[in-house]
Amino acid sequence: KLTWNPLGLYTELVDCLQGELGLSAPTPVQSLVIPELLKGDKESLAFLAATGSGKTLAYLLPLMQQLKQQEQFENYERRP
């Protein structure tokens, strides 16, 4: 069975997916795409999947994580 934990997402994102959104496991497309996007070593990544397969969330979760990382870095830099 697929789980969110090995994909490399922050715990707070996984907790939200499971608790607040009720998404117990990623779809197959999310399991493939999320780790690739989190690596950050690609200038672009294209993927094709059926409607309802989770493509939007596969794109948005790594983006949300990057924004959270940036926010944490900015907060760290601002401390005296």
PDB file of C-alpha atoms in Angstrom:
ATOM      1  CA  LYS A   1       0.000   0.000   0.000  1.00  0.00           C
ATOM      2  CA  LEU A   2       1.235   3.494  -0.851  1.00  0.00           C
ATOM      3  CA  THR A   3       1.867   5.963   1.980  1.00  0.00           C
ATOM      4  CA  TRP A   4       2.732   9.652   2.158  1.00  0.00           C
ATOM      5  CA  ASN A   5       5.720   9.312   4.502  1.00  0.00           C
ATOM      6  CA  PRO A   6       8.411   8.055   2.059  1.00  0.00           C
ATOM      7  CA  LEU A   7       7.674  10.802  -0.470  1.00  0.00           C
ATOM      8  CA  GLY A   8       9.779  13.386   1.381  1.00  0.00           C
ATOM      9  CA  LEU A   9       7.015  15.786   2.366  1.00  0.00           C
ATOM     10  CA  TYR A  10       7.120  17.721   5.626  1.00  0.00           C
ATOM     11  CA  THR A  11       5.310  16.048   8.497  1.00  0.00           C
ATOM     12  CA  GLU A  12       2.915  18.982   8.836  1.00  0.00           C
ATOM     13  CA  LEU A  13       1.846  18.555   5.190  1.00  0.00           C
ATOM     14  CA  VAL A  14       1.345  14.814   5.646  1.00  0.00           C
ATOM     15  CA  ASP A  15      -0.639  15.418   8.847  1.00  0.00           C
ATOM     16  CA  CYS A  16      -2.885  17.860   7.005  1.00  0.00           C
ATOM     17  CA  LEU A  17      -3.388  15.477   4.082  1.00  0.00           C
ATOM     18  CA  GLN A  18      -4.335  12.617   6.366  1.00  0.00           C
ATOM     19  CA  GLY A  19      -6.143  14.449   9.157  1.00  0.00           C
ATOM     20  CA  GLU A  20      -7.877  17.461   7.677  1.00  0.00           C
ATOM     21  CA  LEU A  21      -8.295  16.282   4.088  1.00  0.00           C
ATOM     22  CA  GLY A  22      -8.793  12.578   4.798  1.00  0.00           C
ATOM     23  CA  LEU A  23      -6.312  11.467   2.147  1.00  0.00           C
ATOM     24  CA  SER A  24      -4.824   8.328   3.656  1.00  0.00           C
ATOM     25  CA  ALA A  25      -2.515   7.499   0.756  1.00  0.00           C
ATOM     26  CA  PRO A  26      -1.137   9.127  -2.389  1.00  0.00           C
ATOM     27  CA  THR A  27      -2.271   8.082  -5.822  1.00  0.00           C
ATOM     28  CA  PRO A  28       0.217   6.253  -8.039  1.00  0.00           C
ATOM     29  CA  VAL A  29       0.927   9.433 -10.029  1.00  0.00           C
ATOM     30  CA  GLN A  30       1.561  11.376  -6.809  1.00  0.00           C
ATOM     31  CA  SER A  31       3.948   8.675  -5.596  1.00  0.00           C
ATOM     32  CA  LEU A  32       5.962   9.008  -8.786  1.00  0.00           C
ATOM     33  CA  VAL A  33       5.878  12.771  -9.308  1.00  0.00           C
ATOM     34  CA  ILE A  34       6.224  14.257  -5.801  1.00  0.00           C
ATOM     35  CA  PRO A  35       9.708  12.825  -5.067  1.00  0.00           C
ATOM     36  CA  GLU A  36      10.948  13.945  -8.486  1.00  0.00           C
ATOM     37  CA  LEU A  37       9.728  17.493  -7.948  1.00  0.00           C
ATOM     38  CA  LEU A  38      11.151  17.609  -4.427  1.00  0.00           C
ATOM     39  CA  LYS A  39      14.608  16.727  -5.731  1.00  0.00           C
ATOM     40  CA  GLY A  40      14.691  20.119  -7.411  1.00  0.00           C
ATOM     41  CA  ASP A  41      17.320  19.034  -9.912  1.00  0.00           C
ATOM     42  CA  LYS A  42      15.095  19.362 -12.964  1.00  0.00           C
ATOM     43  CA  GLU A  43      14.369  22.567 -14.771  1.00  0.00           C
ATOM     44  CA  SER A  44      11.015  21.167 -15.835  1.00  0.00           C
ATOM     45  CA  LEU A  45       8.989  18.010 -15.490  1.00  0.00           C
ATOM     46  CA  ALA A  46       6.057  16.947 -17.637  1.00  0.00           C
ATOM     47  CA  PHE A  47       3.674  14.167 -16.745  1.00  0.00           C
ATOM     48  CA  LEU A  48       0.442  12.878 -18.182  1.00  0.00           C
ATOM     49  CA  ALA A  49      -2.289  11.087 -16.270  1.00  0.00           C
ATOM     50  CA  ALA A  50      -6.028  10.632 -16.351  1.00  0.00           C
ATOM     51  CA  THR A  51      -8.490  13.163 -14.947  1.00  0.00           C
ATOM     52  CA  GLY A  52      -8.918  12.606 -11.217  1.00  0.00           C
ATOM     53  CA  SER A  53      -5.548  10.901 -10.784  1.00  0.00           C
ATOM     54  CA  GLY A  54      -4.120  13.549  -8.456  1.00  0.00           C
ATOM     55  CA  LYS A  55      -1.967  15.578 -10.848  1.00  0.00           C
ATOM     56  CA  THR A  56      -2.843  18.941  -9.304  1.00  0.00           C
ATOM     57  CA  LEU A  57      -1.931  17.852  -5.783  1.00  0.00           C
ATOM     58  CA  ALA A  58       1.219  16.181  -7.121  1.00  0.00           C
ATOM     59  CA  TYR A  59       2.264  19.586  -8.443  1.00  0.00           C
ATOM     60  CA  LEU A  60       1.063  21.704  -5.517  1.00  0.00           C
ATOM     61  CA  LEU A  61       2.468  19.742  -2.572  1.00  0.00           C
ATOM     62  CA  PRO A  62       6.135  20.155  -3.563  1.00  0.00           C
ATOM     63  CA  LEU A  63       5.426  23.820  -4.337  1.00  0.00           C
ATOM     64  CA  MET A  64       3.881  24.300  -0.884  1.00  0.00           C
ATOM     65  CA  GLN A  65       6.874  22.606   0.695  1.00  0.00           C
ATOM     66  CA  GLN A  66       9.283  24.886  -1.171  1.00  0.00           C
ATOM     67  CA  LEU A  67       7.336  27.934   0.021  1.00  0.00           C
ATOM     68  CA  LYS A  68       7.485  26.628   3.595  1.00  0.00           C
ATOM     69  CA  GLN A  69      11.250  26.074   3.284  1.00  0.00           C
ATOM     70  CA  GLN A  70      11.683  29.596   1.977  1.00  0.00           C
ATOM     71  CA  GLU A  71       9.572  30.977   4.835  1.00  0.00           C
ATOM     72  CA  GLN A  72      11.650  29.099   7.417  1.00  0.00           C
ATOM     73  CA  PHE A  73      14.884  30.345   5.853  1.00  0.00           C
ATOM     74  CA  GLU A  74      13.667  33.941   5.818  1.00  0.00           C
ATOM     75  CA  ASN A  75      12.603  33.689   9.471  1.00  0.00           C
ATOM     76  CA  TYR A  76      15.994  32.263  10.369  1.00  0.00           C
ATOM     77  CA  GLU A  77      17.815  35.063   8.562  1.00  0.00           C
ATOM     78  CA  ARG A  78      15.792  37.781  10.315  1.00  0.00           C
ATOM     79  CA  ARG A  79      16.718  36.716  13.839  1.00  0.00           C
ATOM     80  CA  PRO A  80      19.218  39.011  15.556  1.00  0.00           C
TER      81      PRO A  80
END
